[in-house]
């Protein structure tokens, strides 16, 4: 007998937020943007519990990145979630910087690689995460070079 595991709707929405930010997606990624409103609608989510869930799991800054783009693509629910997030001026600025990078250079550009680190739970965590990402990349490159 098989076991079916169904993701809790709040976790699914949080997963979409995190993946959108981590993937450095932009406004041109319509399929990913549609997923936000589809999940919210399908599970009849309310914005305030979604905002609290994102904050509780360290995704408020990622939400400021992801949901600002979704809201700009006419997702009213995303705008409501943003409105219910607790104030975080540093988070707003770092999310705006991350969006600026991906909008200007594209999500695939090397410079955009720092965008997800800018929306980490805190800037020190983001800096540590970025440093680890760079170190692993260098190690991988050196391993390939030196076999």
GROMACS .gro file of C-alpha atoms in nm:
model
  147
    1UNK     CA    1   0.000   0.000   0.000
    2UNK     CA    2   0.136   0.333  -0.108
    3UNK     CA    3   0.161   0.636   0.110
    4UNK     CA    4   0.058   0.973  -0.027
    5UNK     CA    5   0.205   1.283   0.131
    6UNK     CA    6   0.029   1.611   0.062
    7UNK     CA    7   0.213   1.932   0.134
    8UNK     CA    8   0.034   2.170   0.367
    9UNK     CA    9  -0.094   2.469   0.166
   10UNK     CA   10   0.104   2.728   0.367
   11UNK     CA   11   0.420   2.524   0.319
   12UNK     CA   12   0.349   2.495  -0.053
   13UNK     CA   13   0.309   2.873  -0.085
   14UNK     CA   14   0.630   2.926   0.117
   15UNK     CA   15   0.808   2.679  -0.111
   16UNK     CA   16   0.701   2.878  -0.417
   17UNK     CA   17   0.828   3.202  -0.259
   18UNK     CA   18   1.165   3.049  -0.171
   19UNK     CA   19   1.211   2.881  -0.508
   20UNK     CA   20   1.123   3.199  -0.697
   21UNK     CA   21   1.384   3.396  -0.503
   22UNK     CA   22   1.647   3.122  -0.510
   23UNK     CA   23   1.597   3.076  -0.884
   24UNK     CA   24   1.646   3.449  -0.942
   25UNK     CA   25   1.325   3.453  -1.142
   26UNK     CA   26   1.201   3.773  -1.297
   27UNK     CA   27   0.875   3.923  -1.417
   28UNK     CA   28   0.918   3.735  -1.746
   29UNK     CA   29   0.873   3.400  -1.569
   30UNK     CA   30   0.495   3.389  -1.607
   31UNK     CA   31   0.447   3.018  -1.523
   32UNK     CA   32   0.613   3.060  -1.184
   33UNK     CA   33   0.416   3.378  -1.119
   34UNK     CA   34   0.088   3.204  -1.199
   35UNK     CA   35   0.167   2.938  -0.938
   36UNK     CA   36   0.135   3.194  -0.656
   37UNK     CA   37  -0.222   3.290  -0.739
   38UNK     CA   38  -0.318   2.934  -0.832
   39UNK     CA   39  -0.212   2.795  -0.493
   40UNK     CA   40  -0.370   3.085  -0.304
   41UNK     CA   41  -0.696   3.039  -0.491
   42UNK     CA   42  -0.704   2.659  -0.484
   43UNK     CA   43  -0.653   2.640  -0.109
   44UNK     CA   44  -0.846   2.959  -0.026
   45UNK     CA   45  -0.549   3.102   0.160
   46UNK     CA   46  -0.582   3.420   0.362
   47UNK     CA   47  -0.299   3.676   0.336
   48UNK     CA   48  -0.231   3.731   0.706
   49UNK     CA   49  -0.166   3.363   0.795
   50UNK     CA   50   0.053   3.335   0.484
   51UNK     CA   51   0.255   3.640   0.593
   52UNK     CA   52   0.300   3.502   0.947
   53UNK     CA   53   0.406   3.162   0.807
   54UNK     CA   54   0.664   3.323   0.578
   55UNK     CA   55   0.803   3.529   0.866
   56UNK     CA   56   0.812   3.229   1.100
   57UNK     CA   57   1.016   3.032   0.847
   58UNK     CA   58   1.261   3.310   0.756
   59UNK     CA   59   1.110   3.385   0.416
   60UNK     CA   60   0.983   3.740   0.469
   61UNK     CA   61   1.267   3.896   0.270
   62UNK     CA   62   1.235   3.636  -0.003
   63UNK     CA   63   0.864   3.721  -0.009
   64UNK     CA   64   0.948   4.089  -0.055
   65UNK     CA   65   1.150   3.986  -0.361
   66UNK     CA   66   0.910   3.729  -0.507
   67UNK     CA   67   0.570   3.870  -0.421
   68UNK     CA   68   0.656   4.224  -0.529
   69UNK     CA   69   0.718   4.083  -0.875
   70UNK     CA   70   0.399   3.873  -0.858
   71UNK     CA   71   0.199   4.176  -0.743
   72UNK     CA   72   0.342   4.374  -1.035
   73UNK     CA   73   0.208   4.099  -1.261
   74UNK     CA   74  -0.145   4.166  -1.131
   75UNK     CA   75  -0.152   3.916  -0.842
   76UNK     CA   76  -0.365   4.099  -0.585
   77UNK     CA   77  -0.322   3.824  -0.325
   78UNK     CA   78   0.057   3.867  -0.338
   79UNK     CA   79   0.008   4.237  -0.269
   80UNK     CA   80  -0.211   4.157   0.031
   81UNK     CA   81   0.050   3.918   0.172
   82UNK     CA   82   0.313   4.191   0.136
   83UNK     CA   83   0.086   4.435   0.316
   84UNK     CA   84   0.058   4.193   0.611
   85UNK     CA   85   0.434   4.140   0.651
   86UNK     CA   86   0.579   4.313   0.955
   87UNK     CA   87   0.786   4.624   0.874
   88UNK     CA   88   1.148   4.550   0.782
   89UNK     CA   89   1.326   4.843   0.618
   90UNK     CA   90   1.648   4.647   0.566
   91UNK     CA   91   1.448   4.362   0.413
   92UNK     CA   92   1.270   4.603   0.178
   93UNK     CA   93   1.598   4.754   0.067
   94UNK     CA   94   1.778   4.422   0.022
   95UNK     CA   95   1.483   4.275  -0.172
   96UNK     CA   96   1.476   4.585  -0.393
   97UNK     CA   97   1.851   4.545  -0.455
   98UNK     CA   98   1.801   4.177  -0.546
   99UNK     CA   99   1.516   4.264  -0.783
  100UNK     CA  100   1.729   4.540  -0.935
  101UNK     CA  101   2.006   4.293  -1.012
  102UNK     CA  102   1.781   4.038  -1.180
  103UNK     CA  103   1.583   4.304  -1.367
  104UNK     CA  104   1.896   4.479  -1.494
  105UNK     CA  105   2.120   4.181  -1.569
  106UNK     CA  106   1.877   3.886  -1.590
  107UNK     CA  107   1.851   3.601  -1.345
  108UNK     CA  108   2.112   3.392  -1.525
  109UNK     CA  109   2.386   3.658  -1.507
  110UNK     CA  110   2.681   3.597  -1.275
  111UNK     CA  111   2.618   3.924  -1.099
  112UNK     CA  112   2.264   3.807  -1.016
  113UNK     CA  113   2.406   3.513  -0.822
  114UNK     CA  114   2.415   3.732  -0.512
  115UNK     CA  115   2.043   3.817  -0.536
  116UNK     CA  116   1.916   3.518  -0.331
  117UNK     CA  117   2.174   3.589  -0.062
  118UNK     CA  118   2.046   3.945  -0.031
  119UNK     CA  119   1.704   3.811   0.073
  120UNK     CA  120   1.828   3.565   0.333
  121UNK     CA  121   1.674   3.587   0.681
  122UNK     CA  122   1.943   3.839   0.786
  123UNK     CA  123   2.226   4.015   0.602
  124UNK     CA  124   2.496   3.833   0.806
  125UNK     CA  125   2.337   3.499   0.714
  126UNK     CA  126   2.320   3.615   0.354
  127UNK     CA  127   2.688   3.714   0.358
  128UNK     CA  128   2.785   3.377   0.507
  129UNK     CA  129   2.569   3.195   0.253
  130UNK     CA  130   2.723   3.394  -0.033
  131UNK     CA  131   3.076   3.326   0.092
  132UNK     CA  132   3.001   2.953   0.116
  133UNK     CA  133   2.852   2.955  -0.234
  134UNK     CA  134   3.166   3.123  -0.373
  135UNK     CA  135   3.398   2.888  -0.181
  136UNK     CA  136   3.217   2.578  -0.308
  137UNK     CA  137   3.225   2.713  -0.662
  138UNK     CA  138   3.599   2.778  -0.643
  139UNK     CA  139   3.662   2.436  -0.493
  140UNK     CA  140   3.464   2.273  -0.772
  141UNK     CA  141   3.652   2.470  -1.037
  142UNK     CA  142   3.988   2.381  -0.886
  143UNK     CA  143   3.893   2.014  -0.863
  144UNK     CA  144   3.801   2.010  -1.233
  145UNK     CA  145   4.119   2.192  -1.327
  146UNK     CA  146   4.354   1.974  -1.121
  147UNK     CA  147   4.156   1.654  -1.170
   0.00000   0.00000   0.00000
